[in-house]
Coordinates of C-alpha atoms and ligand atoms in Angstrom, one line a residue:
M1 CA 67.6 85.9 99.7
P2 CA 70.3 83.3 99.9
E3 CA 72.6 85.4 101.9
H4 CA 70.3 85.0 104.9
H5 CA 71.2 81.4 104.9
T6 CA 74.9 81.9 104.5
P7 CA 75.8 85.0 106.3
L8 CA 79.4 83.9 106.8
I9 CA 80.0 83.3 103.2
A10 CA 78.2 86.6 102.3
A11 CA 80.4 88.5 104.7
I12 CA 83.6 87.0 103.5
A13 CA 82.8 87.2 99.8
I14 CA 81.2 90.6 99.6
G15 CA 83.7 92.0 102.2
L16 CA 86.7 90.8 100.2
A17 CA 85.4 91.7 96.8
L18 CA 84.5 95.3 97.8
A19 CA 87.7 95.7 99.7
F20 CA 89.5 94.7 96.6
L21 CA 87.7 97.2 94.4
F22 CA 88.0 100.0 96.9
G23 CA 91.6 99.1 97.6
L24 CA 92.4 99.2 93.9
A25 CA 90.8 102.6 93.7
A26 CA 92.7 103.9 96.7
H27 CA 95.9 102.6 95.1
R28 CA 95.1 104.5 91.9
L29 CA 94.6 107.6 93.9
R30 CA 97.9 107.0 95.6
V31 CA 96.5 106.6 99.1
S32 CA 97.0 103.6 101.4
P33 CA 94.7 100.7 100.5
L34 CA 93.6 100.7 104.1
V35 CA 91.5 103.7 103.3
G36 CA 89.8 101.6 100.6
Y37 CA 89.2 98.7 103.0
L38 CA 87.6 101.1 105.6
L39 CA 85.3 102.6 102.9
A40 CA 84.3 99.1 101.8
G41 CA 83.3 98.5 105.4
I42 CA 81.2 101.6 105.5
A43 CA 79.6 100.5 102.3
V44 CA 78.5 97.1 103.7
G45 CA 77.7 98.6 107.1
P46 CA 74.2 99.1 108.5
F47 CA 74.3 102.9 107.9
T48 CA 74.5 102.9 104.2
P49 CA 71.9 101.4 101.8
G50 CA 72.4 98.1 100.1
F51 CA 73.8 94.8 101.5
V52 CA 74.5 94.8 105.2
A53 CA 76.9 92.2 106.5
D54 CA 76.4 90.5 109.8
Q55 CA 78.3 92.6 112.3
D56 CA 79.0 89.9 114.8
L57 CA 80.5 87.7 112.1
A58 CA 82.5 90.5 110.7
H59 CA 83.9 91.1 114.1
Q60 CA 84.9 87.5 114.5
L61 CA 86.5 87.3 111.1
A62 CA 88.5 90.4 112.1
E63 CA 89.7 88.6 115.2
I64 CA 91.1 85.8 113.1
G65 CA 93.0 88.5 111.2
V66 CA 94.4 89.8 114.5
I67 CA 95.4 86.3 115.6
L68 CA 97.2 85.5 112.4
L69 CA 98.9 88.9 112.3
M70 CA 100.1 88.7 115.8
F71 CA 101.3 85.1 115.3
A72 CA 103.4 86.3 112.3
V73 CA 104.7 89.1 114.4
G74 CA 105.7 86.6 117.1
L75 CA 107.5 84.6 114.4
H76 CA 109.9 87.5 113.9
F77 CA 110.3 88.2 117.6
S78 CA 112.5 86.3 119.9
P79 CA 112.3 86.5 123.7
K80 CA 115.7 88.1 123.4
D81 CA 114.2 90.9 121.3
L82 CA 111.4 91.4 123.8
M83 CA 113.8 91.6 126.7
A84 CA 116.1 94.0 124.7
V85 CA 113.4 96.6 124.3
R86 CA 111.7 96.3 127.7
A87 CA 113.8 99.1 129.2
I88 CA 112.1 101.5 126.9
A89 CA 108.8 99.8 126.0
L90 CA 107.6 99.2 129.5
P91 CA 108.0 102.7 131.0
G92 CA 107.2 104.2 127.6
A93 CA 103.9 102.4 127.2
I94 CA 102.8 103.0 130.8
A95 CA 103.7 106.7 130.7
Q96 CA 101.9 107.1 127.3
I97 CA 98.8 105.3 128.5
T98 CA 98.7 107.5 131.6
V99 CA 99.0 110.7 129.6
A100 CA 96.4 109.7 127.0
T101 CA 94.0 108.5 129.7
L102 CA 94.3 111.7 131.6
L103 CA 93.7 113.7 128.4
G104 CA 90.7 111.6 127.5
M105 CA 89.4 111.9 131.1
G106 CA 89.7 115.7 130.9
L107 CA 87.8 115.8 127.7
G108 CA 85.1 113.5 129.1
L109 CA 84.7 115.7 132.2
S110 CA 84.4 118.7 130.0
F111 CA 81.5 117.0 128.3
G112 CA 79.9 116.7 131.8
W113 CA 80.5 113.0 132.1
D114 CA 81.6 111.4 135.4
V115 CA 85.0 110.1 136.3
G116 CA 84.2 106.5 135.4
A117 CA 83.1 107.5 131.9
G118 CA 86.1 109.7 131.5
L119 CA 88.3 106.8 132.6
V120 CA 86.9 104.3 130.0
F121 CA 87.0 107.0 127.3
G122 CA 90.6 107.9 128.1
L123 CA 91.8 104.2 128.3
A124 CA 90.1 103.6 124.9
L125 CA 92.0 106.4 123.4
S126 CA 95.3 105.3 124.9
V127 CA 95.7 101.9 123.1
A128 CA 96.9 101.6 119.6
S129 CA 95.5 99.0 117.1
T130 CA 97.7 96.0 116.5
V131 CA 96.7 95.5 113.0
V132 CA 97.2 99.1 111.9
L133 CA 100.6 99.3 113.6
I134 CA 101.8 96.0 112.1
R135 CA 100.6 96.8 108.7
A136 CA 102.2 100.2 108.8
L137 CA 105.5 98.8 109.9
Q138 CA 105.3 95.9 107.3
E139 CA 104.4 98.3 104.5
R140 CA 107.4 100.4 105.3
R141 CA 109.6 97.4 106.0
I142 CA 110.6 98.6 109.4
L143 CA 109.1 95.7 111.4
E144 CA 112.5 94.1 111.9
T145 CA 114.5 97.2 112.6
E146 CA 115.4 98.3 116.1
R147 CA 112.6 101.0 116.1
G148 CA 110.2 98.4 114.7
R149 CA 111.0 96.1 117.6
I150 CA 110.5 98.9 120.1
A151 CA 107.2 99.7 118.6
V152 CA 106.1 96.1 118.8
G153 CA 107.4 95.7 122.4
W154 CA 105.5 98.9 123.3
L155 CA 102.4 97.4 121.7
I156 CA 102.7 94.2 123.7
V157 CA 102.9 96.2 126.9
E158 CA 99.8 98.2 125.9
D159 CA 98.1 94.9 125.1
L160 CA 98.9 93.5 128.6
A161 CA 97.7 96.8 130.2
M162 CA 94.4 96.4 128.3
V163 CA 94.0 92.8 129.4
L164 CA 94.3 94.1 132.9
A165 CA 91.9 97.0 132.2
L166 CA 89.2 94.8 130.8
V167 CA 89.3 92.6 133.9
L168 CA 89.4 95.5 136.3
L169 CA 86.8 97.7 134.7
P170 CA 83.7 96.0 136.2
A171 CA 85.3 96.3 139.7
I172 CA 86.2 99.9 139.1
G173 CA 82.7 100.6 137.9
A174 CA 81.2 98.9 140.9
A175 CA 83.6 100.8 143.2
L176 CA 82.8 104.1 141.7
A177 CA 79.1 103.4 141.8
V178 CA 78.9 102.0 145.3
G179 CA 81.6 104.3 146.7
A180 CA 84.5 101.9 147.0
A181 CA 82.4 99.2 148.5
T182 CA 84.7 96.5 147.1
G183 CA 87.5 98.0 149.0
I184 CA 91.1 98.2 148.3
G185 CA 91.6 94.5 149.2
G186 CA 89.1 93.2 146.7
F187 CA 90.6 95.4 144.0
A188 CA 94.2 94.3 144.7
G189 CA 93.0 90.7 144.7
L190 CA 91.6 91.1 141.2
V191 CA 94.8 92.7 139.9
A192 CA 96.8 90.0 141.5
L193 CA 94.6 87.3 140.0
T194 CA 94.8 88.8 136.5
L195 CA 98.6 89.1 136.7
A196 CA 98.8 85.6 138.0
K197 CA 96.8 84.3 135.0
V198 CA 99.0 86.1 132.5
A199 CA 102.1 84.9 134.3
A200 CA 100.8 81.4 134.2
F201 CA 100.1 81.5 130.5
V202 CA 103.6 82.9 129.8
A203 CA 105.2 80.3 132.0
V204 CA 103.3 77.5 130.3
M205 CA 104.3 78.8 126.9
L206 CA 108.0 79.2 127.8
V207 CA 108.3 75.9 129.6
A208 CA 106.0 73.5 127.8
G209 CA 105.1 75.4 124.6
R210 CA 108.8 75.9 123.8
R211 CA 109.3 72.1 123.7
V212 CA 106.0 70.9 122.4
I213 CA 105.3 73.4 119.6
P214 CA 108.6 73.1 117.6
W215 CA 108.3 69.3 118.1
V216 CA 104.8 69.3 116.6
M217 CA 106.0 71.4 113.6
H218 CA 108.9 69.1 112.9
Y219 CA 106.7 66.1 113.2
A220 CA 104.3 67.6 110.8
A221 CA 107.1 68.5 108.4
H222 CA 108.4 64.9 108.5
T223 CA 105.1 63.5 107.3
G224 CA 106.1 65.0 104.0
S225 CA 102.6 66.4 103.5
R226 CA 102.6 70.1 102.8
E227 CA 98.9 70.2 103.6
L228 CA 99.5 68.7 107.1
F229 CA 102.3 71.2 107.7
R230 CA 100.2 74.2 106.8
L231 CA 97.4 72.8 108.9
A232 CA 99.9 72.5 111.8
V233 CA 100.7 76.2 111.5
Y234 CA 97.1 77.3 111.6
A235 CA 96.2 74.8 114.3
V236 CA 99.0 76.1 116.5
A237 CA 98.3 79.8 115.9
L238 CA 94.5 79.7 116.3
G239 CA 94.5 76.9 118.9
I240 CA 96.9 78.6 121.2
A241 CA 95.2 82.0 120.8
Y242 CA 91.9 80.4 121.6
G243 CA 93.2 78.3 124.4
A244 CA 94.9 81.3 126.0
S245 CA 91.7 83.3 126.0
A246 CA 89.5 80.5 127.2
L247 CA 91.8 79.2 129.9
F248 CA 93.8 82.2 131.0
D249 CA 91.6 85.2 130.0
V250 CA 94.5 86.4 127.9
S251 CA 93.6 88.3 124.7
F252 CA 93.7 86.3 121.4
A253 CA 96.4 88.6 120.1
L254 CA 98.7 88.0 123.1
G255 CA 98.2 84.3 122.9
A256 CA 99.0 84.2 119.2
F257 CA 102.0 86.4 119.7
F258 CA 103.5 84.0 122.2
A259 CA 102.8 81.0 120.0
G260 CA 104.7 82.6 117.1
M261 CA 107.5 83.7 119.4
V262 CA 108.0 80.2 120.7
L263 CA 108.2 78.9 117.2
S264 CA 110.6 81.6 116.1
E265 CA 113.4 80.0 118.1
S266 CA 114.0 77.4 115.3
Q267 CA 114.9 79.1 112.1
L268 CA 113.7 76.2 110.0
S269 CA 110.2 76.2 111.4
Q270 CA 110.1 80.0 111.3
R271 CA 110.7 80.1 107.6
A272 CA 108.4 77.3 106.8
A273 CA 105.6 78.8 109.0
E274 CA 106.0 82.1 107.3
E275 CA 105.5 80.6 103.9
A276 CA 102.4 78.8 105.1
M277 CA 100.5 82.0 106.0
P278 CA 98.9 83.3 102.9
L279 CA 95.5 83.6 104.7
R280 CA 96.9 86.2 107.0
D281 CA 96.5 89.2 104.6
A282 CA 93.0 88.3 103.6
F283 CA 91.9 88.3 107.2
A284 CA 93.7 91.5 108.0
V285 CA 91.7 93.1 105.3
L286 CA 88.5 91.9 106.8
F287 CA 89.6 93.6 110.0
F288 CA 89.5 97.0 108.4
V289 CA 86.2 96.2 106.6
S290 CA 84.6 95.3 110.0
V291 CA 85.9 98.5 111.5
G292 CA 84.4 100.5 108.7
M293 CA 81.1 98.7 109.3
L294 CA 80.8 100.1 112.8
F295 CA 80.9 103.7 111.6
D296 CA 77.8 105.8 111.5
P297 CA 78.8 108.8 109.3
R298 CA 76.0 111.0 110.8
I299 CA 78.1 111.7 113.9
V300 CA 80.4 113.8 111.8
V301 CA 77.6 116.3 111.4
Q302 CA 76.2 115.9 114.8
A303 CA 79.3 116.4 117.0
P304 CA 82.2 117.7 114.8
L305 CA 84.0 119.6 117.6
A306 CA 84.0 116.6 120.0
I307 CA 85.3 114.4 117.2
L308 CA 88.1 116.9 116.5
A309 CA 89.1 117.0 120.2
T310 CA 89.1 113.2 120.3
L311 CA 91.2 113.0 117.2
A312 CA 93.6 115.6 118.6
I313 CA 94.2 113.4 121.7
I314 CA 94.8 110.3 119.6
V315 CA 97.0 111.9 116.9
L316 CA 98.7 114.8 118.7
G317 CA 98.5 114.1 122.4
K318 CA 99.7 110.5 122.2
S319 CA 102.3 111.2 119.6
L320 CA 103.8 114.0 121.5
A321 CA 103.9 112.0 124.7
A322 CA 105.6 109.1 122.9
L323 CA 108.1 111.3 121.2
L324 CA 109.1 113.0 124.5
I325 CA 109.3 109.6 126.3
V326 CA 111.5 108.0 123.6
R327 CA 113.7 111.0 123.6
A328 CA 113.9 111.1 127.4
F329 CA 115.3 107.5 127.2
G330 CA 118.1 108.7 125.0
H331 CA 116.9 107.3 121.6
S332 CA 117.1 109.3 118.5
W333 CA 114.5 111.7 117.2
G334 CA 114.1 109.4 114.2
T335 CA 113.2 106.5 116.5
G336 CA 110.9 108.7 118.4
L337 CA 109.1 109.8 115.3
T338 CA 108.6 106.3 114.1
I339 CA 107.2 105.2 117.4
S340 CA 104.8 108.1 117.7
A341 CA 103.5 107.7 114.2
S342 CA 103.0 104.0 114.9
L343 CA 100.9 104.6 117.9
A344 CA 98.9 107.6 116.7
Q345 CA 95.8 105.6 116.1
I346 CA 93.3 103.4 118.0
G347 CA 91.5 100.2 117.0
E348 CA 90.2 96.9 118.1
F349 CA 91.0 97.2 121.8
S350 CA 89.3 100.6 122.0
F351 CA 86.1 99.1 120.5
I352 CA 86.2 96.3 123.1
L353 CA 86.7 98.7 125.9
A354 CA 84.0 101.0 124.7
A355 CA 81.5 98.2 124.3
L356 CA 82.3 96.9 127.8
G357 CA 82.0 100.5 129.2
V358 CA 78.6 101.0 127.7
S359 CA 77.3 97.6 128.8
L360 CA 78.5 98.3 132.4
G361 CA 76.6 101.6 132.2
M362 CA 79.9 103.5 132.7
L363 CA 80.2 105.1 129.3
P364 CA 77.4 107.0 127.5
A365 CA 76.6 105.8 124.0
E366 CA 77.9 109.0 122.5
G367 CA 81.3 108.1 124.1
R368 CA 81.4 104.9 122.0
D369 CA 80.5 106.8 118.9
L370 CA 83.2 109.3 119.5
I371 CA 85.7 106.5 120.0
L372 CA 84.6 104.9 116.7
A373 CA 84.9 108.1 114.8
G374 CA 88.3 108.8 116.4
A375 CA 89.4 105.3 115.4
I376 CA 88.2 105.6 111.8
L377 CA 89.7 109.0 111.3
S378 CA 93.0 108.2 113.0
I379 CA 93.3 105.0 110.9
L380 CA 92.6 107.0 107.8
L381 CA 95.1 109.6 108.8
N382 CA 97.8 107.2 109.9
P383 CA 99.3 106.5 106.5
F384 CA 99.6 110.2 105.8
L385 CA 101.0 110.9 109.2
F386 CA 103.5 108.0 108.9
A387 CA 104.6 109.2 105.5
A388 CA 105.1 112.7 106.8
L389 CA 107.0 111.7 110.0
E390 CA 109.1 109.1 108.1
R391 CA 110.1 111.9 105.7
G392 CA 111.0 114.0 108.6
R393 CA 112.9 111.1 110.1
A394 CA 114.8 110.4 106.9
R395 CA 115.8 114.0 106.8
I396 CA 117.0 114.0 110.4
V397 CA 118.8 110.7 110.0
R398 CA 120.6 111.5 106.8
A399 CA 121.6 115.0 107.7
P400 CA 124.5 114.2 110.1
S401 CA 126.1 111.4 108.2
P402 CA 129.3 112.8 106.7
A403 CA 131.0 109.4 106.8
A404 CA 128.5 107.3 105.0
P405 CA 126.3 107.3 102.0
A406 CA 123.0 108.8 102.8
A407 CA 120.9 105.9 101.6
A408 CA 122.9 103.5 103.7
R409 CA 122.4 105.6 106.8
V410 CA 118.7 105.7 106.2
A411 CA 118.9 102.0 105.6
A412 CA 120.8 101.1 108.7
P413 CA 118.6 99.4 111.3
D414 CA 119.3 101.5 114.4
A415 CA 121.2 98.8 116.2
A416 CA 123.2 97.6 113.3
P417 CA 126.9 98.3 113.3
G418 CA 127.8 101.5 111.5
P419 CA 127.9 100.9 107.8
V420 CA 131.3 100.4 106.3
V421 CA 131.9 103.1 103.9
A422 CA 131.8 102.0 100.3
A423 CA 134.7 103.0 98.0
P424 CA 134.8 105.6 96.6
P425 CA 134.6 107.9 99.6
A426 CA 131.1 109.2 100.0
P427 CA 130.5 112.7 98.9
P428 CA 129.4 115.1 101.6
P429 CA 125.7 114.9 102.2
P430 CA 123.6 117.4 100.5
A431 CA 122.7 120.3 102.7
P432 CA 119.8 119.1 104.9
A433 CA 117.4 118.3 102.1
P434 CA 114.9 121.2 101.7
E435 CA 112.0 118.8 101.1
E436 CA 111.0 115.2 101.4
R437 CA 112.2 112.8 98.7
P438 CA 115.6 111.3 99.4
E439 CA 118.2 111.9 96.7
P440 CA 119.4 109.1 94.4
T441 CA 122.9 107.7 95.2
A442 CA 125.9 109.9 94.3
L443 CA 127.7 106.9 92.8
A444 CA 128.4 106.8 89.1
G445 CA 129.7 104.0 86.9
H446 CA 128.6 101.7 89.7
D447 CA 127.1 98.2 89.8
V448 CA 123.5 97.9 91.2
L449 CA 122.6 94.6 92.9
V450 CA 119.0 93.8 93.8
G451 CA 118.7 91.2 96.5
Y452 CA 121.5 90.1 98.9
G453 CA 120.4 86.6 99.7
R454 CA 122.0 83.3 98.7
V455 CA 122.7 84.5 95.1
G456 CA 123.1 88.2 95.6
S457 CA 125.6 87.9 98.5
L458 CA 127.9 85.8 96.3
V459 CA 127.6 88.3 93.4
G460 CA 128.2 91.2 95.7
A461 CA 131.2 89.6 97.3
G462 CA 132.8 89.1 93.9
L463 CA 132.1 92.6 92.8
R464 CA 133.5 94.1 96.0
A465 CA 136.6 91.9 95.7
A466 CA 137.1 93.3 92.2
G467 CA 136.8 96.8 93.8
R468 CA 133.6 97.7 92.0
P469 CA 131.5 100.5 93.6
L470 CA 128.3 98.8 94.6
L471 CA 124.8 99.8 95.5
V472 CA 122.6 97.1 96.9
F473 CA 118.8 97.0 97.2
E474 CA 117.5 94.7 100.0
E475 CA 114.5 94.3 102.2
G476 CA 115.6 91.9 105.0
A477 CA 117.4 93.3 108.0
R478 CA 120.0 90.6 108.2
A479 CA 120.8 90.7 104.5
V480 CA 121.1 94.5 104.8
A481 CA 123.6 94.2 107.6
A482 CA 125.6 91.7 105.6
A483 CA 125.7 93.9 102.5
Q484 CA 126.8 96.9 104.6
E485 CA 129.5 94.8 106.2
A486 CA 130.7 93.9 102.7
G487 CA 131.2 97.6 102.0
A488 CA 128.3 98.2 99.8
E489 CA 126.0 101.2 99.9
V490 CA 122.5 99.9 100.7
V491 CA 119.0 101.0 100.1
V492 CA 116.4 99.2 102.2
G493 CA 113.1 98.6 100.4
N494 CA 111.4 96.9 97.6
A495 CA 113.3 97.5 94.4
A496 CA 110.2 97.0 92.3
D497 CA 108.8 100.2 93.8
P498 CA 109.7 103.1 91.4
E499 CA 110.2 105.5 94.3
V500 CA 112.8 103.1 95.7
L501 CA 114.5 102.1 92.4
R502 CA 114.9 105.8 91.6
L503 CA 117.6 106.0 94.2
A504 CA 119.8 103.7 92.1
N505 CA 120.8 106.5 89.8
L506 CA 120.5 104.0 86.9
P507 CA 121.3 106.4 84.1
A508 CA 124.8 106.6 85.5
A509 CA 125.1 102.9 86.5
R510 CA 127.2 100.3 84.6
R511 CA 125.4 97.1 85.3
L512 CA 122.3 95.8 87.1
F513 CA 122.2 92.4 88.7
V514 CA 118.7 91.2 89.6
T515 CA 119.1 88.2 91.9
I516 CA 115.7 88.0 93.6
P517 CA 113.7 84.8 93.1
E518 CA 110.3 86.3 92.3
A519 CA 110.0 86.8 88.6
F520 CA 107.1 89.4 88.6
E521 CA 109.1 91.7 90.9
A522 CA 112.3 91.0 89.0
G523 CA 110.4 91.9 85.8
Q524 CA 109.3 95.2 87.2
V525 CA 112.8 96.1 88.1
V526 CA 114.1 95.1 84.7
Q527 CA 111.4 97.1 82.9
Q528 CA 112.0 100.3 84.9
A529 CA 115.8 100.0 84.6
R530 CA 115.6 99.5 80.8
A531 CA 113.4 102.6 80.5
A532 CA 115.8 104.6 82.7
N533 CA 118.9 103.5 80.8
P534 CA 118.7 101.9 77.4
A535 CA 122.4 101.0 77.4
I536 CA 122.8 99.4 80.8
E537 CA 123.6 95.7 81.0
I538 CA 120.9 93.9 83.0
I539 CA 121.7 90.4 84.3
V540 CA 118.7 88.5 85.9
R541 CA 118.0 85.3 87.8
A542 CA 115.2 83.0 86.6
H543 CA 113.8 79.6 87.3
S544 CA 111.7 78.5 84.4
D545 CA 111.4 78.9 80.6
A546 CA 108.3 81.1 81.1
E547 CA 110.3 83.4 83.4
V548 CA 113.1 83.6 80.9
E549 CA 110.7 84.6 78.2
H550 CA 109.0 87.2 80.4
L551 CA 112.2 88.8 81.5
S552 CA 113.8 88.8 78.1
A553 CA 110.7 90.6 76.7
L554 CA 111.1 93.3 79.3
G555 CA 114.6 94.1 78.4
A556 CA 117.1 91.8 80.3
S557 CA 120.5 91.4 78.6
L558 CA 121.4 88.1 80.1
I559 CA 119.1 85.7 82.0
V560 CA 120.6 82.9 84.1
M561 CA 118.2 80.1 84.8
G562 CA 119.2 78.5 88.1
E563 CA 117.9 75.0 87.3
R564 CA 119.7 74.9 84.0
E565 CA 123.0 76.0 85.5
I566 CA 122.7 73.4 88.2
A567 CA 122.2 70.7 85.6
H568 CA 125.2 71.9 83.6
R569 CA 127.4 72.1 86.5
M570 CA 126.5 68.5 87.4
L571 CA 127.2 67.3 83.9
E572 CA 130.4 69.3 83.7
H573 CA 131.5 67.6 86.8
A574 CA 130.6 64.2 85.5
A575 CA 132.4 64.8 82.2
A576 CA 135.6 66.3 83.7
D577 CA 136.1 63.7 86.4
P578 CA 134.6 60.4 85.4
P579 CA 134.0 58.3 88.6
P580 CA 135.7 54.9 88.8
A581 CA 133.5 52.4 87.0
P582 CA 131.1 50.7 89.4
P583 CA 130.8 47.0 89.1
L584 CA 127.8 47.2 86.7
A585 CA 129.1 50.1 84.7
A586 CA 128.8 48.4 81.4
A587 CA 125.1 48.0 82.0
A588 CA 124.6 51.7 82.8
P589 CA 125.3 53.7 79.7
A590 CA 122.8 56.3 80.7
E591 CA 125.3 57.8 83.2
A592 CA 127.4 59.2 80.4
P593 CA 125.2 60.9 77.9
D594 CA 126.7 60.8 74.5
S595 CA 125.1 64.0 73.3
P596 CA 125.3 66.7 75.9
P597 CA 122.4 69.1 76.0
P598 CA 122.9 72.5 74.3
A599 CA 125.4 74.8 76.0
P600 CA 124.2 77.1 78.8
A601 CA 121.7 79.2 77.1
P602 CA 121.7 82.7 78.4
Q603 CA 119.0 84.5 76.5
P604 CA 120.1 87.5 74.6
R605 CA 117.9 90.5 74.8
P606 CA 115.7 90.8 71.7
A607 CA 116.6 93.9 69.8
Ligands
AMP1 P1 117.9 84.4 97.9 O1 116.7 83.7 97.3 O2 118.5 83.6 99.0 O3 119.0 84.7 96.9 O4 117.4 85.7 98.6 C1 116.8 86.8 97.8 C2 117.0 88.1 98.6 O5 116.3 89.1 97.9 C3 116.4 88.1 100.0 O6 117.3 88.5 100.9 C4 115.2 89.1 99.9 O7 115.1 89.8 101.1 C5 115.6 89.9 98.8 N1 114.5 90.5 98.0 C6 113.5 89.8 97.5 N2 112.6 90.6 96.8 C7 113.2 91.9 96.8 C8 112.8 93.1 96.3 N3 111.7 93.3 95.6 N4 113.6 94.2 96.6 C9 114.7 94.1 97.4 N5 115.1 92.9 97.9 C10 114.4 91.8 97.6

């Protein structure tokens, strides 16, 4: 069996291939692909027949996923953001951890376990999975909104608390066993030492890392080698995560987060680093596969009630606590619902805690199985929970918005300045929507603009200046705010998603401008729009002949190819305003082409 000699390759190849197949199936069935990845993990796990991947390797691959994800999260997070949410994230996370730990402890005691076992169990139930949370926020494009930032800040605090817990657990175990033999002094010393290490790491990052890391990136960029630049990104992310854990006993995740955050201060390196991270998603998938691998399905039959109680603590207990805390701090119900949905699951930290608890003899093995089952089930449930809570949130947020179009209100990042009302005055909101799906815009005869970046913002400004009613689709928080400021109604989300594009009310729209750079997504928008309204004029951005052909086949009316337009503009300039002849002009006829290339060639839509 060759895979015995190459267990790493086997784990990656079979894990990714199965995750792809199960993920596709999940997508077809309209559930989150995460479910598919977990099932793929169960399939390659030791409890199902067939190929069994190396568990230890799978675990390490998953850690790489955690590192890259947290690095990317750090890239979008500035120290300012972190400070801005500390007022809620710090007390919120601590209160939630306390509530969840007490609930878990109570459940453990009811099983007849001792206090130490209950403590480990409760702590494991109290901390959410980084990967699950980030993916959920990314998928719904709320990572960069105010509530997204609170959720991430909350997660960082949980992460710090777990770093502390992992260090203290052996001491607590010993104290409980020997009857407080270590004494308060020794205990306090351990806490102080751990905090000092974390503080030292943060200080090193903020003082030295802040100078060195951006310098390294710029240096790598100036070599002109894309390969070296990408290498720099991975070296910084993985190197700092590893160094943080080896030198300061800080978790990989926390180390990577700080590395990303330090890099985020320069916009240039932030963008570049982001583009250099295609490996991230692949490794995040391996994380879910490795979680699935740990699951022994038999426990479902053996201890169903205990599993249900565990799940209730994770999904109901934690959510309720988070919701009440967020509300108590004066944030909206909507923010509260997002935060509680984000945190209503457990993951990698819980496994680490459980493993440590078992090896210290504090936690019985069945406790670990319950934690695993709770993790799998809560991760499986999370997308559904999120969808339900987000729906509730959308309803709550859009109900009291008489002044602004509903979609724009849903769209507004919580902290963004109130959206400027688009002309014409928005209609009164529909009576609190009876059920779920948001209504399409009430605009008619309007222009729809997809993307509000370098191209879209210029188009939008022109349309608004002409007084056109305008609906914008955009995903980025900054661009959304800019579009709102320009007086457009905004829908936040991926316009290629039929559920999102539906909000455009295309049958009543006059024109559609697709200004996004990615031709596959643009093509999907064009195709759906053409199907929804055969008469609408569709104007699309493209970058190559192949894209022009693709978009025109899908029904675009006019395709503007960026590169061609740039060339024409240059030639136009040269023709209209001949520069004074340079000394050697006679020898350089090439500067004035005698036969200009064909006129700008917008492609008409084939009949
Ligand atoms: P630029 O290339 O500067 O014109 O920016 C393109 C803009 O389009 C960016 O602000 C993106 O956030 C946005 N964008 C890209 N793809 C989509 C999409 N599928 N749906 C909505 N907005 C998008």
